Short mmCIF file of C-alpha atoms in Angstrom, two decimals:
data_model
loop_
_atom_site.label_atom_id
_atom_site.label_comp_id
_atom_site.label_asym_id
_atom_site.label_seq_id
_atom_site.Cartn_x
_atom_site.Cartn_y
_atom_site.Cartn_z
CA UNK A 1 44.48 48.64 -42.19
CA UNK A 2 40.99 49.03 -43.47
CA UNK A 3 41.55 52.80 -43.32
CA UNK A 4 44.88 52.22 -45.87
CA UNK A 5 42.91 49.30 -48.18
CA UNK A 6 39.96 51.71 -48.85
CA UNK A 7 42.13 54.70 -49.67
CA UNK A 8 39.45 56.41 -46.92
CA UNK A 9 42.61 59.42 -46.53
CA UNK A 10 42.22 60.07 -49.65
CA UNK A 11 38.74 60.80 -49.35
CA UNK A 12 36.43 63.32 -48.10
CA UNK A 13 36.11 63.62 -44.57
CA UNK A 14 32.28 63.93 -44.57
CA UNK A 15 33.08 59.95 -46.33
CA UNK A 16 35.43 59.16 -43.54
CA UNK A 17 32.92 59.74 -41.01
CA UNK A 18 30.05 58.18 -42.75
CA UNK A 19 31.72 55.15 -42.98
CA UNK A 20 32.41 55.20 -39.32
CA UNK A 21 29.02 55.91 -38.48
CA UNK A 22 27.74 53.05 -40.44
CA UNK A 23 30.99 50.75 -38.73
CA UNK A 24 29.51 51.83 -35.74
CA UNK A 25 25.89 51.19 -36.12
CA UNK A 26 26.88 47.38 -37.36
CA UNK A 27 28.77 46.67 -34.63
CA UNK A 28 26.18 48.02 -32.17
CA UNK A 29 23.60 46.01 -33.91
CA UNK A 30 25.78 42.55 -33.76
CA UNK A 31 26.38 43.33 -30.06
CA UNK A 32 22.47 43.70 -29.58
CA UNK A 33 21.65 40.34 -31.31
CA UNK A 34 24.50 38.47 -29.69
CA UNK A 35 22.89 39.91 -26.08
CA UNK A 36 19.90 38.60 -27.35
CA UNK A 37 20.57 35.16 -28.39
CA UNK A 38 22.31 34.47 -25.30
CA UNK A 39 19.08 35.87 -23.29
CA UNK A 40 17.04 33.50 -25.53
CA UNK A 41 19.86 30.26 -24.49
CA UNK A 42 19.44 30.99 -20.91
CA UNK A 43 15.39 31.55 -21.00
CA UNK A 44 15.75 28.28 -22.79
CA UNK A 45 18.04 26.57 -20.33
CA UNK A 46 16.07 28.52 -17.43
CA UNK A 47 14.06 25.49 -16.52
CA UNK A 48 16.62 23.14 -16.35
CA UNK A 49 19.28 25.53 -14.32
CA UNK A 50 16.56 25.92 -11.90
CA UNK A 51 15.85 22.22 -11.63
CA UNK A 52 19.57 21.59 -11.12
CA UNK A 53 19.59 24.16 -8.68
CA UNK A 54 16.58 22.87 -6.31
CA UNK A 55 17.81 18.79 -6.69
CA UNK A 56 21.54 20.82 -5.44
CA UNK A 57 19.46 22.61 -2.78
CA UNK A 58 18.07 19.12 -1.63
CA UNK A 59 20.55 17.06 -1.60
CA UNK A 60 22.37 19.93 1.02
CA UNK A 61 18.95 19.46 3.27
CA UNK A 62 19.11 15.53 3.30
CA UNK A 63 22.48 15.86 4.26
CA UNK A 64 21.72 18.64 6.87
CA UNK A 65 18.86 16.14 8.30
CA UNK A 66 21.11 13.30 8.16
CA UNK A 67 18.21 10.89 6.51
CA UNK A 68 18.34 7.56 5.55
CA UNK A 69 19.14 6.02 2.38
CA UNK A 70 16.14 4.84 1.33
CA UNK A 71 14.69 8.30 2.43
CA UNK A 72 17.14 10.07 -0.13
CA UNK A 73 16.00 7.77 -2.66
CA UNK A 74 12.11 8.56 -2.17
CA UNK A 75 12.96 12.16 -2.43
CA UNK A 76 15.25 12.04 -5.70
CA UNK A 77 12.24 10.27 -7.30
CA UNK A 78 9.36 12.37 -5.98
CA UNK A 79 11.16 15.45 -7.54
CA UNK A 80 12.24 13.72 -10.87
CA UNK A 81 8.78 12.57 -11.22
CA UNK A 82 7.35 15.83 -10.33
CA UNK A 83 9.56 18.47 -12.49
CA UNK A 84 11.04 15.76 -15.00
CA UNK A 85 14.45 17.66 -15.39
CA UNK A 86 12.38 21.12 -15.37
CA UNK A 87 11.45 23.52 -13.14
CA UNK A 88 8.68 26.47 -13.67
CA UNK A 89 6.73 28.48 -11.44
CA UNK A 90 3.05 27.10 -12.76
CA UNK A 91 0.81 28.53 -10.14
CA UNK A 92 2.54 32.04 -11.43
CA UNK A 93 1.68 31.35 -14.83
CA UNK A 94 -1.99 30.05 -14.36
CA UNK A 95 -2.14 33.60 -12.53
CA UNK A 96 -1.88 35.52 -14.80
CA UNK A 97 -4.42 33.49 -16.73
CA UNK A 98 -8.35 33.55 -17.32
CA UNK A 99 -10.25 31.04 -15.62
CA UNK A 100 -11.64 29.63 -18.75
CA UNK A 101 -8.49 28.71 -20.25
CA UNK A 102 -7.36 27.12 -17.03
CA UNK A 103 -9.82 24.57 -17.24
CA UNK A 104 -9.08 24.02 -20.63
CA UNK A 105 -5.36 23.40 -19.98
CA UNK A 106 -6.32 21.18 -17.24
CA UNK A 107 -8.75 19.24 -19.48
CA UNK A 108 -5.95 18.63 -21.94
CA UNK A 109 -3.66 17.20 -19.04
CA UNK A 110 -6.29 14.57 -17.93
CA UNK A 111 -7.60 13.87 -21.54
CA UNK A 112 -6.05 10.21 -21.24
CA UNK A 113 -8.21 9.91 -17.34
CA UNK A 114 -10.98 11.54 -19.53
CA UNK A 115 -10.85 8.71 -22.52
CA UNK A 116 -9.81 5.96 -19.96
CA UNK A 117 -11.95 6.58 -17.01
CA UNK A 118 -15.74 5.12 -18.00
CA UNK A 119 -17.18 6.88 -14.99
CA UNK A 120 -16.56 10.39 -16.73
CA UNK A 121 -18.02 9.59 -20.74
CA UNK A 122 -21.77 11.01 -20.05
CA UNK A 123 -20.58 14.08 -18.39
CA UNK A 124 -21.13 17.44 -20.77
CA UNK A 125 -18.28 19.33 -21.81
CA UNK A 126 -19.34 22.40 -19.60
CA UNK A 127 -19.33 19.95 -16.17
CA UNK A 128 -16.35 18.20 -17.56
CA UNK A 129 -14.39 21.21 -17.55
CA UNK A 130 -15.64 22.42 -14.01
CA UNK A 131 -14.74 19.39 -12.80
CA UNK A 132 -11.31 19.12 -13.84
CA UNK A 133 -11.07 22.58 -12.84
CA UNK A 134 -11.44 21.34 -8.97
CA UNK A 135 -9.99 18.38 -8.89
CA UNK A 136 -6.23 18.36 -6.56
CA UNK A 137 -2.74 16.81 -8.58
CA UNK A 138 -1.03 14.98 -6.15
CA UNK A 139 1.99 12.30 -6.47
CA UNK A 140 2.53 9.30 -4.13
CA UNK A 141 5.70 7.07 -4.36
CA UNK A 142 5.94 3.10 -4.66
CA UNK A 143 4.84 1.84 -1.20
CA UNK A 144 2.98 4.47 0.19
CA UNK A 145 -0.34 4.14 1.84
CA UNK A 146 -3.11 6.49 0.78
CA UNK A 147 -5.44 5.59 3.53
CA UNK A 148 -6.34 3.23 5.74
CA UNK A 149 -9.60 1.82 6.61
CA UNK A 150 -11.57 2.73 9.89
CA UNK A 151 -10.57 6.15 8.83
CA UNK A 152 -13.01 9.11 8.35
CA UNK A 153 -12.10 10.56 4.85
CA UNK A 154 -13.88 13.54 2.86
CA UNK A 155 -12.45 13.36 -0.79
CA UNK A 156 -11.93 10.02 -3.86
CA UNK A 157 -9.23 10.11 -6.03
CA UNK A 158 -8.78 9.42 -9.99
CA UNK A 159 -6.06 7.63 -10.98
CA UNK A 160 -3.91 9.43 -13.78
CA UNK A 161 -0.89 6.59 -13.96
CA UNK A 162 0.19 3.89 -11.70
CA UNK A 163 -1.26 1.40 -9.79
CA UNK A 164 -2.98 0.90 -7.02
CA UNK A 165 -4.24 -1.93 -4.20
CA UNK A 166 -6.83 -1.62 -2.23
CA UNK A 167 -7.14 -3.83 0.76
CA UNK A 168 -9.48 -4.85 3.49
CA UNK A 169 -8.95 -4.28 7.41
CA UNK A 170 -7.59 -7.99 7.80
CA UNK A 171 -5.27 -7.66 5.02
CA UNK A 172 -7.66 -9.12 1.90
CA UNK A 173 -6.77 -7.63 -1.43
CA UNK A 174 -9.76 -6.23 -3.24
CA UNK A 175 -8.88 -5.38 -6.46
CA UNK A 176 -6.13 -2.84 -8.00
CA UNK A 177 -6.67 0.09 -9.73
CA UNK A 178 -5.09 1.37 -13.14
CA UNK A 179 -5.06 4.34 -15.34
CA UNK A 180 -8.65 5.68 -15.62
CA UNK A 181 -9.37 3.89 -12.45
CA UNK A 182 -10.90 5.52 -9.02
CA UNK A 183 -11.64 4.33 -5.27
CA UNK A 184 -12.67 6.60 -1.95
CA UNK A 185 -16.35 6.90 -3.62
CA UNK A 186 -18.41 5.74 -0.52
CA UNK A 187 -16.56 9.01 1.13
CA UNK A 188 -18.56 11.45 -1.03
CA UNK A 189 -21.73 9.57 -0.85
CA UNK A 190 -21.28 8.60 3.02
CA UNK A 191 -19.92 11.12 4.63
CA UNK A 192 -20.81 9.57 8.19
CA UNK A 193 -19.16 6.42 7.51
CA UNK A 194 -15.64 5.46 8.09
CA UNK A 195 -13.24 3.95 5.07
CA UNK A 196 -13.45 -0.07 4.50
CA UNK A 197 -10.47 -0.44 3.24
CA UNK A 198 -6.73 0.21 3.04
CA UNK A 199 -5.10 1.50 -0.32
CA UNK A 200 -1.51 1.40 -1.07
CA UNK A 201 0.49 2.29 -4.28
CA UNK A 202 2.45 -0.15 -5.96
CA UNK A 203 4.70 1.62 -8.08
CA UNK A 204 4.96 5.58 -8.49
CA UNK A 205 1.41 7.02 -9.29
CA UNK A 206 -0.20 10.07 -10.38
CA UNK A 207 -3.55 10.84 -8.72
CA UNK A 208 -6.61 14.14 -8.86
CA UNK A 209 -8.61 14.01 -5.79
CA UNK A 210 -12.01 15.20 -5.52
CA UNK A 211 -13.26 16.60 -2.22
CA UNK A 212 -16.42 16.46 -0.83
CA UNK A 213 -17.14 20.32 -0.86
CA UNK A 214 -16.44 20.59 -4.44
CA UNK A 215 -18.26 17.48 -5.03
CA UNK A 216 -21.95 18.55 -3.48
CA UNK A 217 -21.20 22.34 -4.86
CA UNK A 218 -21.44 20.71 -8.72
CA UNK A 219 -23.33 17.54 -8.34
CA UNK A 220 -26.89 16.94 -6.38
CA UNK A 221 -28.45 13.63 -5.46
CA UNK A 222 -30.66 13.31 -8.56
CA UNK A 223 -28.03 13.62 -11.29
CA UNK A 224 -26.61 11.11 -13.07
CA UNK A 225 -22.99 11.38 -12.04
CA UNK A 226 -23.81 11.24 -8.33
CA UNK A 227 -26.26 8.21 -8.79
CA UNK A 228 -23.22 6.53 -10.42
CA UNK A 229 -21.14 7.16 -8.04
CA UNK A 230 -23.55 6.08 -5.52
CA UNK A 231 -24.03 2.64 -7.54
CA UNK A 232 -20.46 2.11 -7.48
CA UNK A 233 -20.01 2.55 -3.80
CA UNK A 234 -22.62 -0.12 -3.25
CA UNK A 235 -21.08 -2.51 -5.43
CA UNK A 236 -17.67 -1.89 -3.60
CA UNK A 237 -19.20 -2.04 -0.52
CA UNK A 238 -20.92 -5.70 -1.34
CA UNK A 239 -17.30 -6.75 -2.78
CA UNK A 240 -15.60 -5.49 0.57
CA UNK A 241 -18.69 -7.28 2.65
CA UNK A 242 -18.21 -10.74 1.05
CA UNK A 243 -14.60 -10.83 1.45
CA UNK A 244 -14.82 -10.00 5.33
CA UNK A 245 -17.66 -12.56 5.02
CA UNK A 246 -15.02 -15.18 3.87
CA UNK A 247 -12.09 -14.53 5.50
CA UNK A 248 -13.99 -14.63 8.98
CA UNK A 249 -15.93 -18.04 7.43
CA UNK A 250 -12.61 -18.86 6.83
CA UNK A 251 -10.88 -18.09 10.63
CA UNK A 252 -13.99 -20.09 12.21
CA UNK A 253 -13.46 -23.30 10.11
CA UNK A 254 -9.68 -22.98 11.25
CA UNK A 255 -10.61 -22.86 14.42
CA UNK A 256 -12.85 -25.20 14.68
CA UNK A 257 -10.61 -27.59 12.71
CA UNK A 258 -7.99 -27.00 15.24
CA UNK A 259 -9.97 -27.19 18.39
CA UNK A 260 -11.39 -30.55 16.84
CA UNK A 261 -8.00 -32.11 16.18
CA UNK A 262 -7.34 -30.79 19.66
CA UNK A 263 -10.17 -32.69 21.34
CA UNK A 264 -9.64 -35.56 19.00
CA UNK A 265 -5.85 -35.82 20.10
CA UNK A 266 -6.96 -35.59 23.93
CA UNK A 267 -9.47 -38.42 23.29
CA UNK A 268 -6.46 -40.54 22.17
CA UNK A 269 -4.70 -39.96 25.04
CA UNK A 270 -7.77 -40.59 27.24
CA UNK A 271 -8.37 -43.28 25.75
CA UNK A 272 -4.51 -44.30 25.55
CA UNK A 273 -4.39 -44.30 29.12
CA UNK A 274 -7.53 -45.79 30.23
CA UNK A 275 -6.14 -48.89 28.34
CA UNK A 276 -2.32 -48.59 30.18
CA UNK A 277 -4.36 -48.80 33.10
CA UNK A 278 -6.86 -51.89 32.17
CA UNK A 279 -3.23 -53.30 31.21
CA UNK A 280 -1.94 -52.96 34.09
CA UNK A 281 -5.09 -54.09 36.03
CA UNK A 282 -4.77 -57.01 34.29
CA UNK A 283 -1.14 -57.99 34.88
CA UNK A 284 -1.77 -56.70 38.81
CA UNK A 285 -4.48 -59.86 38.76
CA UNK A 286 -1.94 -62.45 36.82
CA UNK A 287 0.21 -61.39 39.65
CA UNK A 288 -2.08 -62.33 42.37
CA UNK A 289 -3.58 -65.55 41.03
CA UNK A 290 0.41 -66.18 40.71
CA UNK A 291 0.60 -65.60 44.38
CA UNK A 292 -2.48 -67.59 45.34
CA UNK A 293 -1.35 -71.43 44.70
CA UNK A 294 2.19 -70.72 47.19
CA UNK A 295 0.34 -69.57 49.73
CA UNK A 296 -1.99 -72.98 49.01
CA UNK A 297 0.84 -75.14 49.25
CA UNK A 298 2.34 -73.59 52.47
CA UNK A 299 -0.48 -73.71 54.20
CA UNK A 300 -0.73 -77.57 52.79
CA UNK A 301 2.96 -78.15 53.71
CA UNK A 302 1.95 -76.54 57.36
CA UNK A 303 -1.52 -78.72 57.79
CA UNK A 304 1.27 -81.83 56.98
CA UNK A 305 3.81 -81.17 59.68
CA UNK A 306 1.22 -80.25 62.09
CA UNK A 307 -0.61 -84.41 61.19
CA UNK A 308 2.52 -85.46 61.02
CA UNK A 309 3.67 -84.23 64.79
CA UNK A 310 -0.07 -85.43 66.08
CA UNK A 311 0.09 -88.62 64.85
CA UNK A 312 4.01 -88.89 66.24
CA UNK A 313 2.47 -87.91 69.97
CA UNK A 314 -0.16 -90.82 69.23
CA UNK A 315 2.74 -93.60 68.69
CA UNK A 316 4.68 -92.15 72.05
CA UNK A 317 1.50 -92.25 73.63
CA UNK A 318 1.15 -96.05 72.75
CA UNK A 319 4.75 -96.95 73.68
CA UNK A 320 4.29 -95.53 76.88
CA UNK A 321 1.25 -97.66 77.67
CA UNK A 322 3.05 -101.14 76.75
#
C-alpha cells in the first residue's frame, strides 16, 4: 500500500531502495528504544521483583520447618522492616566504593542518632565519620531481649528508632531508651565486669552497636568521649545500685512484716489458750466446791444414824435392867 500511495514504481530504483533503507533504519531504531525502555522498567521494578521473590522464598521455608504462627509473624516483619518492599545487594554496592564515601553515606543514615543523641555533639567531623564507619546495623523485633544481666558483654548499642527497657536482675525497670538513646556503656569501660541489667525491646527497633575493639582502636582513656562514657556508666551504675538497694529494703520490711504478724498471731493463740485453760481451771474448782457440801451432808446423815442406833442400844439396855 505505501509502495502504491507514494507512486515509489514509478520512481527510480536507486529512490526505491533509499526509502527502504531509511524504513529500515527507523524501525531498527524503534525496536532499540522499545528494548531499552523495557530494560529501564525492569531495572526499575528489579528491587521489588527481588523482594517478592525472597518473602515467596520464605514463606516456602516456614512452611518446610513447620513454625509457629507467631514465628511466621516475627519473620514477615523482620524482613518488611529490613528491605521495606525492596531488595538490593548493598554490601555489593559499598564494594565497589571508596572508603571515604562509605562513611559519608553512613553518616547521612544516622544523621537523626547524630542530631538526637547528646553523647555524640562534641565529637569532630573526622572521628564522627570513623565512628559511624564501625559501628554494626542490626534490627530486633517487639519482645526480644538484647541481653541479660550477669552476662559478660563486649560492645553498647545506639538506638536509631524504637524503644527500649532496661531492667534490673529482680525485674526493676530502670529507665527506657528512645531515639538518640544508648545503654551497654559500662561494657566498654569495664570489660571485667558482668552486665547489671536486662534490656528488652518494646516495639520493633533499629540499633548500631559499638564493640569494644573498635572502641579502644579510636578512643583512649584521656579523651573526652571515653571520659563521657565513663561518667555515664557511673551514673547508671548508681541508678542500678539504688534500685537493688530498694527493692531488697523493700523484701526485708516484707518479711519482717510478715514474720511479725506471724509471731503476733501465735501470741494470740498462746495467749487464747492459756485463758481456755484458766477457764476451765476455774469451772474444774466450781465443780469441786459443788461436790464438797454432799459429801458434808452424807457424812452428817451417816454420824446421825450411827447416834441414832447408839442411843437405841442405850434404851434396850435400860429395859433389860427393869
Amino acid at each position: 500500500m505505501y509502495f502504491y500511495r507514494e507512486n515509489l514504481h514509478m520512481r527510480r530504483d536507486s529512490l526505491i531502495y533509499l526509502t527502504y533503507f531509511h524504513m529500515g533504519i527507523a524501525l531498527n531504531i524503534f525496536h532499540v528504544a522499545t528494548v531499552i525502555v523495557l530494560q529501564l522498567n525492569q531495572s526499575a521494578a528489579e528491587p521489588e521483583l527481588k523482594y517478592q521473590r525472597i518473602m515467596h522464598r520464605v514463606k516456602e521455608y516456614m512452611r518446610d520447618k513447620k513454625l509457629p504462627e507467631n514465628l511466621r509473624n516475627k519473620l514477615k516483619i523482620y524482613y518488611e522492616y529490613r528491605f521495606q518492599g525492596s531488595y538490593f545487594k548493598e554490601n555489593a554496592i559499598c564494594g565497589t566504593l571508596s572508603s571515604h564515601l562509605n562513611q559519608e553515606i553512613m553518616v547521612h543514615s544516622s544523621r537523626a542518632l547524630i542530631e538526637t543523641s547528646t553523647i555524640l555533639h562534641a565529637l569532630p567531623r573526622n572521628v564522627l565519620s570513623n565512628l559511624m564507619g564501625v559501628l554494626k546495623p542490626v534490627i530486633y523485633l517487639s519482645e526480644d531481649v538484647i541481653y541479660k544481666s550477669e552476662t559478660l558483654a563486649d560492645c553498647m548499642f545506639f538506638v536509631v528508632s524504637g524503644t527500649v527497657a532496661l531492667i534490673t536482675f529482680n525485674g526493676k525497670e530502670i529507665c527506657h531508651e528512645k531515639d538518640g538513646g544508648y545503654f551497654g556503656e559500662a561494657a566498654l569501660i569495664y570489660p571485667d565486669k558482668r552486665r547489671l541489667e536486662s534490656v528488652i525491646t518494646l516495639e520493633v527497633c533499629e540499633l548500631l552497636r559499638l564493640n569494644r575493639r573498635d572502641f579502644k582502636r579510636m578512643f583512649t582513656h584521656k579523651c573526652t568521649f571515653y571520659e563521657r562514657l565513663e561518667r555515664a556508666a557511673e551514673i547508671r551504675r548508681d541508678q542500678i545500685n539504688k534500685l537493688t538497694i530498694a527493692v531488697i529494703e523493700a523484701e526485708m520490711t516484707q518479711m519482717y512484716n510478715t514474720e511479725t504478724d506471724v509471731e503476733d498471731e501465735n501470741g494470740k493463740d498462746y495467749e487464747r489458750e492459756r485463758t481456755d485453760k484458766e477457764t476451765d481451771h476455774e469451772k474444774s474448782e466450781e465443780n469441786d466446791e459443788d461436790a464438797e457440801p454432799s459429801d458434808d451432808a452424807a457424812a452428817a446423815e451417816e454420824k446421825n444414824d450411827f447416834e441414832g442406833n447408839d442411843e437405841g442400844r442405850k434404851e434396850d439396855g435400860e429395859n433389860g435392867e427393869g
